[in-house]
mmCIF file of C-alpha atoms in Angstrom:
data_model
loop_
_atom_site.group_PDB
_atom_site.id
_atom_site.type_symbol
_atom_site.label_atom_id
_atom_site.label_comp_id
_atom_site.label_asym_id
_atom_site.label_seq_id
_atom_site.Cartn_x
_atom_site.Cartn_y
_atom_site.Cartn_z
ATOM 1 C CA MET A 19 138.296 -21.998 35.396
ATOM 2 C CA GLU A 20 137.200 -18.787 37.058
ATOM 3 C CA THR A 21 133.837 -17.169 36.379
ATOM 4 C CA VAL A 22 134.050 -13.419 35.644
ATOM 5 C CA THR A 23 131.592 -10.734 34.529
ATOM 6 C CA ASP A 24 130.360 -10.660 30.939
ATOM 7 C CA THR A 25 132.149 -7.327 30.311
ATOM 8 C CA LYS A 26 135.534 -8.950 30.525
ATOM 9 C CA CYS A 27 134.774 -11.261 27.567
ATOM 10 C CA THR A 28 135.578 -9.748 24.174
ATOM 11 C CA GLN A 29 133.767 -12.438 22.093
ATOM 12 C CA PRO A 30 130.016 -12.294 21.370
ATOM 13 C CA VAL A 31 127.774 -14.044 23.839
ATOM 14 C CA PRO A 32 126.751 -17.491 22.522
ATOM 15 C CA LEU A 33 123.004 -18.152 21.952
ATOM 16 C CA ARG A 34 121.314 -19.519 25.038
ATOM 17 C CA ARG A 35 118.325 -21.031 23.063
ATOM 18 C CA GLN A 36 117.415 -21.839 19.480
ATOM 19 C CA THR A 37 114.516 -23.251 17.530
ATOM 20 C CA CYS A 38 114.222 -26.945 16.880
ATOM 21 C CA ASN A 39 111.964 -29.273 14.905
ATOM 22 C CA PRO A 40 110.818 -26.439 12.671
ATOM 23 C CA HIS A 41 108.601 -28.716 10.549
ATOM 24 C CA SER A 42 104.870 -28.753 11.276
ATOM 25 C CA CYS A 43 103.388 -31.473 13.488
ATOM 26 C CA PRO A 44 101.325 -34.085 11.641
ATOM 27 C CA PRO A 45 97.554 -33.661 11.840
ATOM 28 C CA ALA A 46 95.555 -35.975 14.137
ATOM 29 C CA TRP A 47 92.050 -37.291 14.525
ATOM 30 C CA SER A 48 89.831 -35.364 16.940
ATOM 31 C CA ALA A 49 86.762 -37.185 18.354
ATOM 32 C CA GLY A 50 83.816 -35.399 19.987
ATOM 33 C CA PRO A 51 81.655 -36.720 22.836
ATOM 34 C CA TRP A 52 79.308 -39.650 22.294
ATOM 35 C CA SER A 53 75.625 -38.939 21.706
ATOM 36 C CA GLU A 54 72.869 -40.684 23.667
ATOM 37 C CA CYS A 55 71.875 -44.166 22.576
ATOM 38 C CA SER A 56 69.350 -44.103 19.740
ATOM 39 C CA ARG A 57 66.987 -46.458 21.633
ATOM 40 C CA LYS A 58 65.741 -46.432 25.194
ATOM 41 C CA CYS A 59 65.869 -50.214 25.338
ATOM 42 C CA GLY A 60 67.373 -52.954 23.236
ATOM 43 C CA LYS A 61 70.219 -52.521 20.769
ATOM 44 C CA GLY A 62 70.766 -49.023 19.371
ATOM 45 C CA LEU A 63 73.531 -46.749 18.081
ATOM 46 C CA LYS A 64 75.498 -43.915 19.605
ATOM 47 C CA LYS A 65 77.411 -41.467 17.418
ATOM 48 C CA ARG A 66 80.154 -38.876 17.655
ATOM 49 C CA THR A 67 81.921 -36.454 15.338
ATOM 50 C CA VAL A 68 85.404 -37.489 14.186
ATOM 51 C CA VAL A 69 87.433 -34.965 12.119
ATOM 52 C CA CYS A 70 91.024 -34.522 11.047
ATOM 53 C CA LYS A 71 92.620 -31.431 12.624
ATOM 54 C CA SER A 72 95.992 -29.743 12.476
ATOM 55 C CA THR A 73 98.052 -29.880 15.660
ATOM 56 C CA ASN A 74 99.929 -26.607 15.193
ATOM 57 C CA SER A 75 99.906 -24.279 18.168
ATOM 58 C CA THR A 76 97.348 -21.866 16.826
ATOM 59 C CA PRO A 77 94.429 -20.303 18.662
ATOM 60 C CA ARG A 78 92.047 -22.427 16.612
ATOM 61 C CA ALA A 79 92.859 -25.824 15.182
ATOM 62 C CA GLN A 80 92.217 -26.088 11.485
ATOM 63 C CA VAL A 81 89.940 -28.850 10.190
ATOM 64 C CA LEU A 82 91.617 -30.794 7.400
ATOM 65 C CA PRO A 83 90.398 -33.372 4.899
ATOM 66 C CA ASP A 84 90.286 -36.939 6.218
ATOM 67 C CA SER A 85 92.998 -37.869 3.738
ATOM 68 C CA SER A 86 95.454 -35.778 5.782
ATOM 69 C CA CYS A 87 95.118 -38.144 8.754
ATOM 70 C CA LEU A 88 95.424 -41.462 6.968
ATOM 71 C CA ALA A 89 98.666 -42.224 8.827
ATOM 72 C CA GLU A 90 96.573 -43.132 11.881
ATOM 73 C CA PRO A 91 93.423 -45.309 11.974
ATOM 74 C CA LYS A 92 90.251 -43.239 12.191
ATOM 75 C CA PRO A 93 88.280 -43.701 15.446
ATOM 76 C CA LYS A 94 84.806 -45.177 15.062
ATOM 77 C CA PRO A 95 82.174 -42.470 14.497
ATOM 78 C CA GLN A 96 79.433 -44.803 15.792
ATOM 79 C CA GLU A 97 79.061 -48.023 17.748
ATOM 80 C CA ALA A 98 76.376 -50.255 19.195
ATOM 81 C CA CYS A 99 74.836 -49.425 22.557
ATOM 82 C CA MET A 100 72.103 -50.718 24.850
ATOM 83 C CA VAL A 101 70.629 -48.848 27.822
ATOM 84 C CA LYS A 102 68.588 -51.822 29.037
ATOM 85 C CA LEU A 103 66.800 -54.878 27.758
ATOM 86 C CA CYS A 104 63.362 -54.346 26.263
ATOM 87 C CA GLN A 105 60.388 -56.227 27.649
ATOM 88 C CA LYS A 106 59.250 -59.106 25.522
ATOM 89 C CA ASN A 107 56.852 -58.120 22.778
ATOM 90 C CA ARG A 108 53.862 -60.053 24.041
ATOM 91 C CA LYS A 109 50.666 -60.429 22.071
ATOM 92 C CA LEU A 110 47.901 -59.847 24.602
ATOM 93 C CA LEU A 111 44.352 -60.808 23.737
ATOM 94 C CA TRP A 112 40.909 -61.194 25.283
ATOM 95 C CA PHE A 113 39.497 -64.702 24.989
ATOM 96 C CA VAL A 114 35.947 -65.816 25.685
ATOM 97 C CA SER A 115 35.591 -69.152 27.451
ATOM 98 C CA THR A 116 33.003 -71.763 26.604
ATOM 99 C CA TRP A 117 29.613 -71.540 28.298
ATOM 100 C CA ARG A 118 29.524 -72.897 31.834
ATOM 101 C CA GLU A 119 26.802 -75.243 33.083
ATOM 102 C CA CYS A 120 23.384 -73.813 33.817
ATOM 103 C CA SER A 121 22.952 -72.373 37.323
ATOM 104 C CA VAL A 122 20.027 -74.710 38.001
ATOM 105 C CA THR A 123 19.333 -78.396 37.409
ATOM 106 C CA CYS A 124 15.790 -77.815 36.209
ATOM 107 C CA GLY A 125 13.662 -74.940 35.026
ATOM 108 C CA LYS A 126 15.039 -71.538 34.037
ATOM 109 C CA GLY A 127 18.531 -70.439 35.083
ATOM 110 C CA ILE A 128 21.563 -68.430 34.014
ATOM 111 C CA GLN A 129 24.533 -69.594 31.977
ATOM 112 C CA LYS A 130 27.797 -67.650 32.069
ATOM 113 C CA ARG A 131 31.116 -67.537 30.306
ATOM 114 C CA LEU A 132 34.294 -65.652 31.143
ATOM 115 C CA LEU A 133 36.387 -63.037 29.382
ATOM 116 C CA ASN A 134 40.024 -63.887 30.016
ATOM 117 C CA CYS A 135 43.254 -61.996 29.351
ATOM 118 C CA ALA A 136 45.911 -64.169 27.710
ATOM 119 C CA GLU A 137 49.248 -63.816 25.943
ATOM 120 C CA LYS A 138 50.621 -65.666 22.951
ATOM 121 C CA ASP A 139 54.229 -66.790 23.183
ATOM 122 C CA VAL A 140 56.682 -67.519 20.374
ATOM 123 C CA ALA A 141 55.524 -71.143 20.266
ATOM 124 C CA GLY A 142 51.929 -70.053 19.602
ATOM 125 C CA LYS A 143 50.654 -71.175 22.994
ATOM 126 C CA TYR A 144 48.410 -69.037 25.188
ATOM 127 C CA LYS A 145 48.852 -68.320 28.881
ATOM 128 C CA GLU A 146 46.121 -66.794 31.043
ATOM 129 C CA LEU A 147 47.084 -63.518 32.777
ATOM 130 C CA ALA A 148 45.521 -61.150 35.280
ATOM 131 C CA PRO A 149 42.808 -58.963 33.662
ATOM 132 C CA LYS A 150 44.745 -55.748 34.415
ATOM 133 C CA ARG A 151 47.465 -56.866 31.983
ATOM 134 C CA CYS A 152 44.999 -56.379 29.093
ATOM 135 C CA HIS A 153 43.724 -52.968 30.215
ATOM 136 C CA HIS A 154 44.968 -51.380 26.974
ATOM 137 C CA VAL A 155 43.379 -54.046 24.746
ATOM 138 C CA GLN A 156 39.809 -53.435 23.609
ATOM 139 C CA LYS A 157 37.391 -56.047 24.895
ATOM 140 C CA PRO A 158 35.296 -57.916 22.309
ATOM 141 C CA ALA A 159 31.583 -57.100 22.337
ATOM 142 C CA VAL A 160 30.259 -60.526 23.279
ATOM 143 C CA GLN A 161 27.454 -61.691 25.550
ATOM 144 C CA LEU A 162 28.733 -63.155 28.825
ATOM 145 C CA GLU A 163 25.361 -64.223 30.308
ATOM 146 C CA ARG A 164 22.291 -65.874 28.843
ATOM 147 C CA GLU A 165 19.202 -67.678 30.028
ATOM 148 C CA CYS A 166 19.161 -71.453 30.012
ATOM 149 C CA ASN A 167 15.949 -73.475 30.072
ATOM 150 C CA LEU A 168 16.194 -77.044 31.253
ATOM 151 C CA ALA A 169 13.415 -79.564 31.802
ATOM 152 C CA ALA A 170 10.593 -78.306 33.981
ATOM 153 C CA CYS A 171 11.058 -78.918 37.679
ATOM 154 C CA PRO A 172 8.642 -81.539 39.099
ATOM 155 C CA ARG A 173 5.950 -80.184 41.371
ATOM 156 C CA LEU A 174 5.485 -81.438 44.884
ATOM 157 C CA VAL A 175 3.064 -84.325 44.652
ATOM 158 C CA THR A 176 0.579 -84.494 47.512
ATOM 159 C CA HIS A 177 -1.834 -87.382 47.897
ATOM 160 C CA THR A 178 -4.093 -86.829 50.884
ATOM 161 C CA VAL A 179 -5.292 -89.913 52.712
ATOM 162 C CA THR A 180 -7.566 -88.084 55.123
ATOM 163 C CA SER A 181 -8.408 -84.423 55.240
ATOM 164 C CA SER A 182 -7.362 -84.251 58.883
ATOM 165 C CA ALA A 183 -3.968 -85.926 58.562
ATOM 166 C CA ARG A 184 -2.896 -84.043 55.388
ATOM 167 C CA ALA A 185 -0.197 -86.676 54.722
ATOM 168 C CA GLY A 186 1.235 -86.859 51.247
ATOM 169 C CA TRP A 187 4.203 -87.758 49.112
ATOM 170 C CA TYR A 188 6.724 -84.934 48.611
ATOM 171 C CA SER A 189 9.389 -85.136 45.907
ATOM 172 C CA SER A 190 12.659 -83.186 45.606
ATOM 173 C CA PRO A 191 13.827 -81.832 42.210
ATOM 174 C CA TRP A 192 15.475 -84.325 39.898
ATOM 175 C CA SER A 193 19.256 -84.573 40.212
ATOM 176 C CA GLN A 194 21.497 -83.852 37.257
ATOM 177 C CA CYS A 195 21.668 -86.682 34.741
ATOM 178 C CA THR A 196 24.597 -89.025 35.280
ATOM 179 C CA VAL A 197 25.672 -88.639 31.623
ATOM 180 C CA THR A 198 25.283 -86.046 28.901
ATOM 181 C CA CYS A 199 24.392 -88.579 26.194
ATOM 182 C CA GLY A 200 23.932 -92.278 25.662
ATOM 183 C CA GLY A 201 21.374 -92.810 28.430
ATOM 184 C CA GLY A 202 21.767 -92.022 32.111
ATOM 185 C CA VAL A 203 19.761 -91.874 35.308
ATOM 186 C CA GLN A 204 18.175 -89.040 37.300
ATOM 187 C CA ALA A 205 17.221 -89.533 40.936
ATOM 188 C CA ARG A 206 15.193 -87.705 43.537
ATOM 189 C CA SER A 207 14.111 -88.272 47.101
ATOM 190 C CA VAL A 208 10.460 -89.017 47.906
ATOM 191 C CA GLN A 209 9.076 -88.714 51.457
ATOM 192 C CA CYS A 210 5.719 -89.120 53.086
ATOM 193 C CA LEU A 211 5.121 -86.031 55.217
ATOM 194 C CA ALA A 212 2.316 -84.688 57.345
ATOM 195 C CA HIS A 213 2.617 -81.150 58.616
ATOM 196 C CA GLY A 214 6.324 -81.228 57.632
ATOM 197 C CA MET A 215 7.008 -84.361 59.672
ATOM 198 C CA PRO A 216 7.643 -87.920 58.408
ATOM 199 C CA SER A 217 4.405 -89.865 58.274
ATOM 200 C CA SER A 218 3.232 -93.359 57.439
ATOM 201 C CA GLY A 219 -0.156 -92.245 56.265
ATOM 202 C CA CYS A 220 0.563 -92.284 52.519
ATOM 203 C CA LEU A 221 -0.664 -94.908 50.076
ATOM 204 C CA PHE A 222 2.338 -96.867 48.790
ATOM 205 C CA HIS A 223 0.951 -97.385 45.282
ATOM 206 C CA GLN A 224 0.723 -93.605 44.885
ATOM 207 C CA LYS A 225 4.420 -93.068 45.686
ATOM 208 C CA PRO A 226 6.144 -91.152 42.846
ATOM 209 C CA VAL A 227 9.057 -92.843 41.082
ATOM 210 C CA MET A 228 12.475 -92.073 42.562
ATOM 211 C CA SER A 229 14.535 -92.516 39.372
ATOM 212 C CA GLN A 230 14.099 -92.154 35.654
ATOM 213 C CA ALA A 231 16.088 -92.405 32.426
ATOM 214 C CA CYS A 232 17.614 -89.230 30.978
ATOM 215 C CA ASN A 233 19.741 -88.028 28.038
ATOM 216 C CA THR A 234 18.906 -91.089 25.995
ATOM 217 C CA ASN A 235 20.159 -89.524 22.768
ATOM 218 C CA PHE A 236 23.103 -91.212 21.057
ATOM 219 C CA CYS A 237 26.564 -89.798 21.793
ATOM 220 C CA PRO A 238 28.493 -88.468 18.782
ATOM 221 C CA GLU A 239 31.224 -90.870 17.745
ATOM 222 C CA PRO A 240 34.758 -89.549 18.242
ATOM 223 C CA GLU A 241 37.146 -89.412 15.335
ATOM 224 C CA LYS A 242 38.658 -92.660 16.565
ATOM 225 C CA LYS A 243 36.645 -95.159 18.578
ATOM 226 C CA ASP A 244 39.520 -95.786 20.950
ATOM 227 C CA VAL A 245 40.110 -92.060 21.621
ATOM 228 C CA PRO A 246 37.406 -90.360 23.801
ATOM 229 C CA CYS A 247 36.456 -86.766 23.055
ATOM 230 C CA LYS A 248 37.933 -84.873 25.982
ATOM 231 C CA ASP A 249 40.303 -82.031 26.827
ATOM 232 C CA TYR A 250 43.896 -82.917 27.616
ATOM 233 C CA PHE A 251 44.968 -79.426 28.740
ATOM 234 C CA ASN A 252 43.604 -77.031 31.387
ATOM 235 C CA ARG A 253 43.533 -74.097 28.936
ATOM 236 C CA CYS A 254 41.685 -75.875 26.142
ATOM 237 C CA TYR A 255 38.823 -73.392 26.439
ATOM 238 C CA LEU A 256 41.103 -70.844 24.728
ATOM 239 C CA VAL A 257 41.478 -72.963 21.576
ATOM 240 C CA PRO A 258 38.001 -72.359 20.059
ATOM 241 C CA GLN A 259 38.318 -68.647 20.802
ATOM 242 C CA HIS A 260 41.494 -68.532 18.725
ATOM 243 C CA GLY A 261 39.784 -70.369 15.902
ATOM 244 C CA VAL A 262 42.255 -73.251 15.698
ATOM 245 C CA CYS A 263 39.843 -76.142 16.302
ATOM 246 C CA ASN A 264 40.390 -77.201 12.682
ATOM 247 C CA HIS A 265 44.086 -77.637 13.390
ATOM 248 C CA LYS A 266 44.913 -81.347 13.526
ATOM 249 C CA PHE A 267 46.772 -81.109 16.861
ATOM 250 C CA TYR A 268 44.528 -78.655 18.745
ATOM 251 C CA GLY A 269 41.322 -80.231 17.449
ATOM 252 C CA LYS A 270 42.273 -83.587 18.963
ATOM 253 C CA GLN A 271 43.861 -82.363 22.187
ATOM 254 C CA CYS A 272 40.930 -79.996 22.971
ATOM 255 C CA CYS A 273 38.095 -82.018 21.428
ATOM 256 C CA LYS A 274 35.555 -81.306 24.197
ATOM 257 C CA SER A 275 35.993 -77.494 24.205
ATOM 258 C CA CYS A 276 35.874 -77.385 20.394
ATOM 259 C CA SER A 277 32.667 -79.453 20.248
ATOM 260 C CA GLN A 278 30.941 -77.285 22.881
ATOM 261 C CA SER A 279 32.024 -73.869 21.577
ATOM 262 C CA ASN A 280 29.295 -71.501 20.414
ATOM 263 C CA LEU A 281 31.541 -68.496 19.622
#
């Protein structure tokens, strides 16, 4: 077949293109961008706009009722999100320890107690933390120092044999009692000195006693005779501050701190 110019053909020129699929395209779901997570930490929600729109080639897609797009499943308008894990919600508290021993073994001294930062875990136990961790927690208005008055300190006893020698017995302060109750012993050193040097010019019958009984009061009986009243944990001093000494478990395990607490 030979190709010739269009003018030599007497029949009308056939159509080179025609319309097809004249029916409208089905509408479709249109989803917008996700919003930020509703929480900065932990589980939250993020949302987006999901609408049914026509897909006809018009300058602006028409928003249709959701029922027009039921042929396809609707995308989720929201879902769970998490930016990062939240720090544990810790209950921070200030606890006051029990009073420490007096700063001296006789006479007037100072007694102190500490203000400690601690946290309570889910099991109800307390753990001591650095003080800066409780900087946002108000400190309780409690006294942390007080005077303590123990037995008067013994004076240096001097028994002069001759006015020229100036020899005499000199006693050190009494040591701390060996027990807190039930009867113990206190000791001290006694020396014969003359001009600060050991001497033999003291009368032996005038030598002060070197030991004596102390804390002869009866000890309180423990709840059970075979169970001594003592602390079984290093942090027992926190128990009376939390007010749980009446608890059956804590009262027994921290018996000493509970019995000595003044808070």
